[in-house]
Coordinates of C-alpha atoms in Angstrom, one line a residue:
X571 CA -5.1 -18.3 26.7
X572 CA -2.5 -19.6 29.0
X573 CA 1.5 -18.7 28.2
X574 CA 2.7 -21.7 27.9
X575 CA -0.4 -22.9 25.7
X576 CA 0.6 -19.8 23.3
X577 CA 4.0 -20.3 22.5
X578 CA 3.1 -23.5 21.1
X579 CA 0.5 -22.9 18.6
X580 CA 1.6 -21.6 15.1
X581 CA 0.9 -17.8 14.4
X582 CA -0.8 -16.2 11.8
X583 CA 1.8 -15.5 9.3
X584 CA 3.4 -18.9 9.8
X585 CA 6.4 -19.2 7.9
X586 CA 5.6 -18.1 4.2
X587 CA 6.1 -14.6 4.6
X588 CA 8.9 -12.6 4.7
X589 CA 11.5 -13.6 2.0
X590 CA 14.9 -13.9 2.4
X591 CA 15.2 -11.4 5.4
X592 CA 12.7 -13.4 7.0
X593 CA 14.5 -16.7 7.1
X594 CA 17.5 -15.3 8.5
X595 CA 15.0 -14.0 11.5
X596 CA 13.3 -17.1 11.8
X597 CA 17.0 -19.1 12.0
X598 CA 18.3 -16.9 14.7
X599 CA 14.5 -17.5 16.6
X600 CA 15.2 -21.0 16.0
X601 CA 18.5 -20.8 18.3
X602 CA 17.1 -18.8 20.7
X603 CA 14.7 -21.0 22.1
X604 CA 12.1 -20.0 23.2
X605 CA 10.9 -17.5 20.2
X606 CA 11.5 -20.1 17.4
X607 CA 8.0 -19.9 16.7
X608 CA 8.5 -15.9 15.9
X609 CA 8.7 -14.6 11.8
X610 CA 9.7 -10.7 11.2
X611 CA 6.3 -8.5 10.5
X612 CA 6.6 -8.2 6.8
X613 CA 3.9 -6.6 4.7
X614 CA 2.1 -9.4 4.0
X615 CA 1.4 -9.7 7.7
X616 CA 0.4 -6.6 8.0
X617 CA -2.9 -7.4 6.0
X618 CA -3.4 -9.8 8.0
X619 CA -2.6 -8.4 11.3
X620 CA -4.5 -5.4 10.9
X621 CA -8.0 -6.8 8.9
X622 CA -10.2 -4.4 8.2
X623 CA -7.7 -1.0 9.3
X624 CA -6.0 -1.8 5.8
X625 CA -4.2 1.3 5.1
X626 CA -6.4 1.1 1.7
X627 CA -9.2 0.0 2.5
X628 CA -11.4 2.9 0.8
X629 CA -10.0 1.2 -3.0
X630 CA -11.9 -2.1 -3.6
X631 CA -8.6 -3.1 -5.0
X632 CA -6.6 -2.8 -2.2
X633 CA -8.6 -5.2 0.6
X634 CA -6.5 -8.6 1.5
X635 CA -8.3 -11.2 -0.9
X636 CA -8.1 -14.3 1.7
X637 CA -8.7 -11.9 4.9
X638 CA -11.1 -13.3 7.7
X639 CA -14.7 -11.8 7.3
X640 CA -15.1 -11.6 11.0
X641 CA -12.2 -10.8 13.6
X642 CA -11.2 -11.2 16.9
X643 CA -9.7 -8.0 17.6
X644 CA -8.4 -9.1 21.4
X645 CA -6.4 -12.4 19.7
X646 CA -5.0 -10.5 17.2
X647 CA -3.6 -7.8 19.4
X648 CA -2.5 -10.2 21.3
X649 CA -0.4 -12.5 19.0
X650 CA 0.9 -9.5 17.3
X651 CA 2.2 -8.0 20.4
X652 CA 3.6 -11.6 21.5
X653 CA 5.1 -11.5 17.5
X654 CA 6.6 -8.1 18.4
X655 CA 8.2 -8.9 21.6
X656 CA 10.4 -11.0 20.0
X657 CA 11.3 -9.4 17.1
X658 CA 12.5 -6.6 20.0
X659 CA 14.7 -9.3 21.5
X660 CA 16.1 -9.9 17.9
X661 CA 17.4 -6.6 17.6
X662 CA 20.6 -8.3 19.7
X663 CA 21.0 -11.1 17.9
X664 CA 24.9 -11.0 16.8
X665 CA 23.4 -12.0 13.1
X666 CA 23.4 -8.4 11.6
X667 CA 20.6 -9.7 8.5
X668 CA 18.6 -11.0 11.7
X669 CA 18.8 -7.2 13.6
X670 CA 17.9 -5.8 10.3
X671 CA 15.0 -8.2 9.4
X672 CA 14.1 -7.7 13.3
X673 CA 13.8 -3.7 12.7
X674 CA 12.3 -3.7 9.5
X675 CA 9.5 -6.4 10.7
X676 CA 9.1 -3.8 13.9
X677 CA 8.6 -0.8 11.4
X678 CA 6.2 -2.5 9.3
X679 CA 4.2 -3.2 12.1
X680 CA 4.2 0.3 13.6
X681 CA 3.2 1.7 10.3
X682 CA 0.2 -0.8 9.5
X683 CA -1.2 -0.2 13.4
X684 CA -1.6 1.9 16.3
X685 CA 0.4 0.4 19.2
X686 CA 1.0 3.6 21.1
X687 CA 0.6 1.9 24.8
X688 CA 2.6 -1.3 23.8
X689 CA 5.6 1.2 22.1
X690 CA 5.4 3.6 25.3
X691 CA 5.9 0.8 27.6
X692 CA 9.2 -0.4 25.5
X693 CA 10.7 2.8 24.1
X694 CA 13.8 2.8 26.1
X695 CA 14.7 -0.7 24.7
X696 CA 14.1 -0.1 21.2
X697 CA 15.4 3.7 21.8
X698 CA 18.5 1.2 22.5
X699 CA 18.8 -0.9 19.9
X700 CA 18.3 1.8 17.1
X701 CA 20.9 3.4 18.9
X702 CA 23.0 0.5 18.9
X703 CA 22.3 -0.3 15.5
X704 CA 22.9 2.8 14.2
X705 CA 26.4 3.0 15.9
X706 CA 27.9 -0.6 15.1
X707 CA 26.0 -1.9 12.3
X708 CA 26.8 -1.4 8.4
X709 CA 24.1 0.4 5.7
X710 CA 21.3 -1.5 5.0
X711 CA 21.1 -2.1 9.0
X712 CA 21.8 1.6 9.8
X713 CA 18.4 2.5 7.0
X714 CA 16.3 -0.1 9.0
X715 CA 16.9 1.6 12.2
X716 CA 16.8 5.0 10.8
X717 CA 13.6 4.2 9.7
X718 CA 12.4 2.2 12.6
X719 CA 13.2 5.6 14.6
X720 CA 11.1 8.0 12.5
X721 CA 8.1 5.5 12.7
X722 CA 8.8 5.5 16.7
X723 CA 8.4 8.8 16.9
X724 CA 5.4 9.1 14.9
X725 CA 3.4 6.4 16.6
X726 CA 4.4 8.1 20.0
X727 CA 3.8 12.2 19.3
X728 CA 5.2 14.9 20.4
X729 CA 6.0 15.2 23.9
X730 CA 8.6 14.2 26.0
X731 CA 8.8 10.6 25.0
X732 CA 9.8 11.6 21.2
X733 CA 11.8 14.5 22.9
X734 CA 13.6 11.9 24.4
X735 CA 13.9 9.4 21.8
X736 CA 15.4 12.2 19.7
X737 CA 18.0 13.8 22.3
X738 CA 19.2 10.4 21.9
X739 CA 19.5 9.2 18.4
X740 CA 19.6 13.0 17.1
X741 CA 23.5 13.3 17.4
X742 CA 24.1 9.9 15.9
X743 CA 21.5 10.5 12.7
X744 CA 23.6 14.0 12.4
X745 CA 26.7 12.0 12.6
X746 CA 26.3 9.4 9.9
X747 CA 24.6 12.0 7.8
X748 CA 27.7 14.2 8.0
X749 CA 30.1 11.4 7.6
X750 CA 31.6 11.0 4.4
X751 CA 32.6 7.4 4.4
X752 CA 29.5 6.5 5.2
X753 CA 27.3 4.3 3.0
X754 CA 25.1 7.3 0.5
X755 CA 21.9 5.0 0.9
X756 CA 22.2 5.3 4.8
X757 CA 22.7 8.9 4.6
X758 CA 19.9 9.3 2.6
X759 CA 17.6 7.4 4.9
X760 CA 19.1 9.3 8.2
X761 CA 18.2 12.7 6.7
X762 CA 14.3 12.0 5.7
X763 CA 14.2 10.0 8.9
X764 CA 16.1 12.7 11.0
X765 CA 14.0 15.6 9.1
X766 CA 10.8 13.6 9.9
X767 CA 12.0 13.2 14.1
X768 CA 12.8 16.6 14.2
X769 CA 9.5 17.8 12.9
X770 CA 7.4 16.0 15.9
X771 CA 9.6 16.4 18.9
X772 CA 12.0 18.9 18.5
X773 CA 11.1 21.7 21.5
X774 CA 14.4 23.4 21.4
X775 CA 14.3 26.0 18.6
X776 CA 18.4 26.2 18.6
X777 CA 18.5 22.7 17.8
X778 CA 15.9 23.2 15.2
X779 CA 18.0 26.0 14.0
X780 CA 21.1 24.0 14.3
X781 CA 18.8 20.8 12.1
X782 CA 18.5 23.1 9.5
X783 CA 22.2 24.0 9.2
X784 CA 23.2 20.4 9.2
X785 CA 20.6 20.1 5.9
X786 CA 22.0 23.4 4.4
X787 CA 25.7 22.1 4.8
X788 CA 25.0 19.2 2.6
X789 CA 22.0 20.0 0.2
X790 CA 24.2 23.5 -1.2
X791 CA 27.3 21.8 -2.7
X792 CA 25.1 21.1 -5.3
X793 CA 24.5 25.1 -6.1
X794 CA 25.9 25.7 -9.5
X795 CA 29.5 27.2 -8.8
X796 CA 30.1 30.8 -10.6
X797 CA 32.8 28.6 -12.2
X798 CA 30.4 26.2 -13.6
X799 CA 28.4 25.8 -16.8
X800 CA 25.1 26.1 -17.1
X801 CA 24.0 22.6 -16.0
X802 CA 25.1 21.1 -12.9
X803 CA 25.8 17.5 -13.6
X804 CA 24.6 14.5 -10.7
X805 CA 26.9 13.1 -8.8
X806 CA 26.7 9.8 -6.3
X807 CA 25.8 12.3 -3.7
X808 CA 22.9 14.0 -5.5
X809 CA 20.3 11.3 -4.0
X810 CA 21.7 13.0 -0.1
X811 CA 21.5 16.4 -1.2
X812 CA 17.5 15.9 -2.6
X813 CA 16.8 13.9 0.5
X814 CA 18.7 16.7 2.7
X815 CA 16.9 19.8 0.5
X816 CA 13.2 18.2 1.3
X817 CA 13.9 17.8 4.8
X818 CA 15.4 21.4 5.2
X819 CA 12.3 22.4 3.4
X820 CA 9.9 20.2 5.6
X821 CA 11.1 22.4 9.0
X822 CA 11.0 24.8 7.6
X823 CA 7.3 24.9 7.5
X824 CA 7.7 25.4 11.3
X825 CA 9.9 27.7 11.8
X826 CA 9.1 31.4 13.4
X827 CA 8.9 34.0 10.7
X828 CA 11.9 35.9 11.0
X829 CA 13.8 32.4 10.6
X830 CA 12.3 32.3 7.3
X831 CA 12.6 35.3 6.5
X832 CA 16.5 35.2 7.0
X833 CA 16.5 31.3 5.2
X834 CA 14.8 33.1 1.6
X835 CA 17.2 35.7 1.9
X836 CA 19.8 33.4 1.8
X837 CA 18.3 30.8 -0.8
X838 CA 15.7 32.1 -3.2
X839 CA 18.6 33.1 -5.3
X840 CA 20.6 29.8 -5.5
X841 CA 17.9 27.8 -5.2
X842 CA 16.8 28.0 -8.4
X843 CA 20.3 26.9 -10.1
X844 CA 19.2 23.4 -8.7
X845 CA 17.0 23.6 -11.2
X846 CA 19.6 23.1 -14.2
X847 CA 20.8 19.8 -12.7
X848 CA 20.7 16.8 -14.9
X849 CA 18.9 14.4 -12.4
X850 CA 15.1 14.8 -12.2
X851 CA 14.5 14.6 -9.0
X852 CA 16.5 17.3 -8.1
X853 CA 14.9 19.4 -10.4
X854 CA 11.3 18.2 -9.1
X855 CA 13.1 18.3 -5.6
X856 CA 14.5 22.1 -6.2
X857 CA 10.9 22.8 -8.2
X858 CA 8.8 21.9 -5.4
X859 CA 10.8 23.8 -2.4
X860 CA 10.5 26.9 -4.6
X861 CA 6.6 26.9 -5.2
X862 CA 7.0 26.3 -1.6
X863 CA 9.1 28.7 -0.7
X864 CA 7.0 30.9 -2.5
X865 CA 4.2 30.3 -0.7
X866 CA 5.4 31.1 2.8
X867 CA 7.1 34.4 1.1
X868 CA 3.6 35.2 0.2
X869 CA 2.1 34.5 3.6
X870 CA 3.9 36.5 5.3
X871 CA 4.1 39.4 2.6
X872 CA 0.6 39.3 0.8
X873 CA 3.1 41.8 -1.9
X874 CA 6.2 39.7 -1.8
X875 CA 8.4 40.6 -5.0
X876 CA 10.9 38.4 -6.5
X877 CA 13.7 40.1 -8.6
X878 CA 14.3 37.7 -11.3
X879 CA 11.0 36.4 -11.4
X880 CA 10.8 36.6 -15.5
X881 CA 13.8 34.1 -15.5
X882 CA 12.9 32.0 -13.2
X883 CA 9.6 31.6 -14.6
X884 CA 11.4 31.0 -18.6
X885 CA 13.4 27.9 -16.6
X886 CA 9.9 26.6 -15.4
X887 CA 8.1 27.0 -18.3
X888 CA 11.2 25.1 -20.0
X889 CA 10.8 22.6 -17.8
X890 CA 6.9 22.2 -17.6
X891 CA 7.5 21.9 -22.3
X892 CA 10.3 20.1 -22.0
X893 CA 10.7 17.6 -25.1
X894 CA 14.7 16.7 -25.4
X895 CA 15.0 13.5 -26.9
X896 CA 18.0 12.5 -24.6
X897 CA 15.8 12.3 -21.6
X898 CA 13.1 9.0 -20.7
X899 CA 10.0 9.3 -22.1
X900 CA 9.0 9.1 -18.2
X901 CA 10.9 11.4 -16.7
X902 CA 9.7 14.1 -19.0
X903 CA 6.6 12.9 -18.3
X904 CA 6.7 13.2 -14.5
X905 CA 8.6 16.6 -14.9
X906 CA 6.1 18.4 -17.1
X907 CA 3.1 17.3 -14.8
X908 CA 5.0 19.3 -11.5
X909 CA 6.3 21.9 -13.3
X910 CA 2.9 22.8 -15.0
X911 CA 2.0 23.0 -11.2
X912 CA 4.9 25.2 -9.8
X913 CA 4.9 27.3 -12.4
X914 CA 1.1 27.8 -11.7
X915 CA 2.1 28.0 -7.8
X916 CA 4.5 31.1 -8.6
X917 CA 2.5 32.8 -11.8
X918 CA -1.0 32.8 -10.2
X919 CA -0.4 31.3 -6.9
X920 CA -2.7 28.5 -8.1
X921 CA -2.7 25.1 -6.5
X922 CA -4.4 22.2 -7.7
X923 CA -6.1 20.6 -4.7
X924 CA -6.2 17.4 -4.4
X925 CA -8.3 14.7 -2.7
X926 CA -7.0 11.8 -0.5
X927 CA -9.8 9.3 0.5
X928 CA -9.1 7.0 3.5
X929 CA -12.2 4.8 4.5
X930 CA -15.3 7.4 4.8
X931 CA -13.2 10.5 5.3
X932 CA -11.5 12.7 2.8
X933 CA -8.8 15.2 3.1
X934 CA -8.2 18.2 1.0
X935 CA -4.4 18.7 0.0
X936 CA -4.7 22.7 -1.0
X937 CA -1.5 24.2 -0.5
X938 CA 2.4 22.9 -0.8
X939 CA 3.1 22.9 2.9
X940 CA 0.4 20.4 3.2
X941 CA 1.4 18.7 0.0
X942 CA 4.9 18.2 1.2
X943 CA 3.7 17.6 4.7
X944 CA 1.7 14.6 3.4
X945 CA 4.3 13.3 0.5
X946 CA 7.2 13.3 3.6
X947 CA 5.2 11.1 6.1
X948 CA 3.6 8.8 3.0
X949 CA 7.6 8.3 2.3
X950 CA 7.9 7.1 5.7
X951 CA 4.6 5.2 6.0
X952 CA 4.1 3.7 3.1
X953 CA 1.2 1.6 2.3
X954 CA 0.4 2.7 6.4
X955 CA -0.3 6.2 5.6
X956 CA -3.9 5.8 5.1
X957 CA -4.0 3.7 8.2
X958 CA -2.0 6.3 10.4
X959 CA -4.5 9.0 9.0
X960 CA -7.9 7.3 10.1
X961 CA -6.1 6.5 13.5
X962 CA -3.0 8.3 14.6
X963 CA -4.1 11.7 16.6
X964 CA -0.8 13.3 16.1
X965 CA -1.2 13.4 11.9
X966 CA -4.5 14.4 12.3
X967 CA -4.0 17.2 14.0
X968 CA -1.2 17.8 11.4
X969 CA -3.6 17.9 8.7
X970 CA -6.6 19.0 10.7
X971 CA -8.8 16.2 10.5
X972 CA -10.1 15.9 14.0
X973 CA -10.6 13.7 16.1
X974 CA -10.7 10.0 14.5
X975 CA -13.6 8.4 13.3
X976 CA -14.8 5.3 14.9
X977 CA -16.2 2.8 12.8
X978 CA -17.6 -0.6 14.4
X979 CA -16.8 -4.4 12.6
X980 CA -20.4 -4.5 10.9
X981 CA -19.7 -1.0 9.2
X982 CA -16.5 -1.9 8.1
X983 CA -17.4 -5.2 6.6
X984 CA -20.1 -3.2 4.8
X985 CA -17.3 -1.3 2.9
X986 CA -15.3 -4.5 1.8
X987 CA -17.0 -5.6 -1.8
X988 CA -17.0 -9.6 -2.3
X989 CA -14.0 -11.1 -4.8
X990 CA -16.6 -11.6 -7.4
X991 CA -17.8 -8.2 -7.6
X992 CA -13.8 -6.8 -7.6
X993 CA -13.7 -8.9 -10.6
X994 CA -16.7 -7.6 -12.3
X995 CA -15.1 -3.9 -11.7
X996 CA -12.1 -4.8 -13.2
X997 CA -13.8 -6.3 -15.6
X998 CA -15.5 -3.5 -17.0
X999 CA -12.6 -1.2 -16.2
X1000 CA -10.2 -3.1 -18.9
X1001 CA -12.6 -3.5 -21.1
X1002 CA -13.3 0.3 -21.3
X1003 CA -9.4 1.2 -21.7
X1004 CA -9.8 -1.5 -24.9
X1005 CA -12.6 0.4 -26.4
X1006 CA -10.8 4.1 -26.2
X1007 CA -7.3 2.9 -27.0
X1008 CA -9.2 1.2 -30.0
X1009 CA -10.9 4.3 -31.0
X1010 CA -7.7 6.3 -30.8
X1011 CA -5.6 3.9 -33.2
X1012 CA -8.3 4.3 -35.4
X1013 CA -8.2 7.6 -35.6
X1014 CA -4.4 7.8 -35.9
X1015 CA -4.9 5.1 -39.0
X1016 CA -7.4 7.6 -40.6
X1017 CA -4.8 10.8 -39.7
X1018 CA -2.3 8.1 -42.0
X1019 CA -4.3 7.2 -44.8
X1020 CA -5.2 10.6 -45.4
X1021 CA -1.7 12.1 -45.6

């Protein structure tokens, strides 16, 4: 279809998507001329856009209700690369809610579809305007870039594209996570993005060494001081400090073995006081690095030996039984479900696999690294993880999956079950939970009557 032709016909997506963010984009597209027609890539979209590679397309549930039966894979590509071209040219827009609608619609794309070619021909101009973001604009645009950054590097690999991408925005991520008067949310986002960049392109062990310091110098001011009580109490920062403590823990799944080594000596002792804090995801945070940390301990030294392993394991059984009244029903509930696992992790070096389904492929999560591997990148991702996992080469090679799996239009639209039948499932599904939370009030009126 001609150009000129193009930018005249409405685009899939039209103007009902996107929400407040969106407008804002679609104003400054307005005064820009020749992009009024573009919207920001929001997730609605992104069913769209990508049809049948819906990230969940293996859960009846999870399939786009109104989404074409048949598509036109070459018109689609193409409008969503013309969509994305603009968005690229809103990342300059002097509006800062239309930059950061602009990046956010640019990261939802890359994380619903495979756009390695389109991304490797443009990296150095969105490498700039993350950059640029990141340098002039306030928190909520600085997290959309951040963001934007880790996708870019995931899309692209490691190699010397990322490598580049990351020699660039590297110092800056370090900066604002270091920087004090910084925004908390920002420097939350900049260390799982940061951690997640590092872990695909860094070649330079001393910067990976150097990463890890940067992580260490924020996550251990929340170590329980010799001067403090038993429980350390949250602060504002405590949501940097879990965000910087899973990142830290994420390289160090790659580091050499005397690196870790020399990192255990220096935190299987502390780490645990993490443990006492009164947020709970810093527990669950702190819980999960040490079943981690375990782990590696234990690969490298089949007869690793932990000193205080009867106390640590009282705290986790604590935590795994905990009941206090003055905690949410479900946060206890969350915390007794990990800590049933950790403590099995460092009892009986036990893991609980588990069993990710993405179209006709399975993977098996059987070990922490892989479990935090996978809940990192699913952070990132999103509703795209299942997407990236089917089609991205770089996480499966991460997870060892292989090549990926081509699957032709007529076998995918074999998968997709009709709205009628979806409603027959849920249907039956409901009606099911009815019947045994029926039977069990029942039964707890009988426990009653007879007391």
């Amino acid at each position: 279809m001609p150009k000129n032709k193009k930018r005249n016909t409405p685009h899939r997506g039209g103007s009902a998507g996107g929400g407040g963010s969106g407008a804002a984009a679609a104003a400054a597209a307005t005064a820009g001329g020749q992009h009024r027609n573009v919207q920001p890539f929001s997730d609605e979209d992104a069913s769209i856009e990508t049809m049948s590679h819906c990230s969940g397309y293996s859960d009846p549930s999870s399939f786009a209700e109104d989404g074409p039966e048949v598509l036109d894979e070459e018109g689609t590509q193409e409008d969503l690369e013309y969509k994305l071209k603009g968005l690229i040219d809103l990342t300059l827009d002097k509006s800062a809610k239309t930059r950061q609608a602009a990046l956010e619609g640019i990261k939802n794309a890359l994380a619903s579809k495979m756009l390695y070619e389109f991304i490797l021909e443009r990296r150095m101009t969105l490498t700039d305007s993350i950059e640029r973001c990141l340098k002039k604009g306030k928190s909520d645009e600085q997290r959309a870039a951040a963001a934007l950054a880790s996708v870019l590097c995931i899309q692209l690999g490691p190699g010397i594209e990322s490598e580049e991408i990351l020699k660039t925005l590297g110092p800056i991520l370090k900066k604002i996570i270091c920087d004090g008067s910084a925004s908390i949310q920002a420097r939350q986002t900049c260390a799982t993005c940061f951690g997640v960049c590092c872990f695909i392109a860094t070649d330079d062990i001393t910067e990976l060494y150097s990463t890890l310091e940067c992580f260490e110098n924020v996550f251990t001011k929340s170590y329980l001081k010799e001067k403090d009580t038993t429980v350390i109490c949250s602060t504002p920062n405590t949501v940097l400090h879990i965000s910087s403590l899973l990142a830290w823990t994420l390289l160090l799944t790659i580091c050499p073995i005397n690196e870790v080594k020399k990192k255990l000596e220096m935190h299987f002792h502390k780490l645990p006081s993490l443990l006492s804090c009164d947020d709970v995801n810093m527990r669950i945070a702190a819980g999960e690095s040490l079943a981690l940390l375990f782990e590696l301990a234990r690969g490298i030294e089949s007869d690793f030996f932990y000193e205080d392993m009867e106390s640590l394991t009282q705290m986790l059984r604590a935590l795994a039984t905990d009941g206090n009244k003055h905690r949410a029903k479900v946060d206890k509930r969350k915390q007794r479900s990990v800590f049933r696992d950790v403590l099995r992790a460092v009892e009986e070096r036990d893991f609980p696999t588990e069993t990710i389904k993405f179209g006709p492929e399975r993977m098996y999560i059987d070990c922490w690294v892989k479990k935090h591997t996978y809940d990192t990148f699913k952070e990132v991702l999103g509703s795209g993880m299942q997407y990236h996992l089917q089609s991205n080469e770089f996480l499966r090679n991460v997870f060892e999956l292989g090549p990926p799996v081509m699957l032709d239009a007529a076998t995918l639209k074999t998968m997709k079950i009709s709205r009628f039948e979806r409603h027959l499932y849920n249907s039956a599904a409901f009606k099911a939970r009815t019947k045994a939370r029926s039977k069990c009030r029942d039964k707890r009126a009988d426990v009653g009557e007879f007391f």
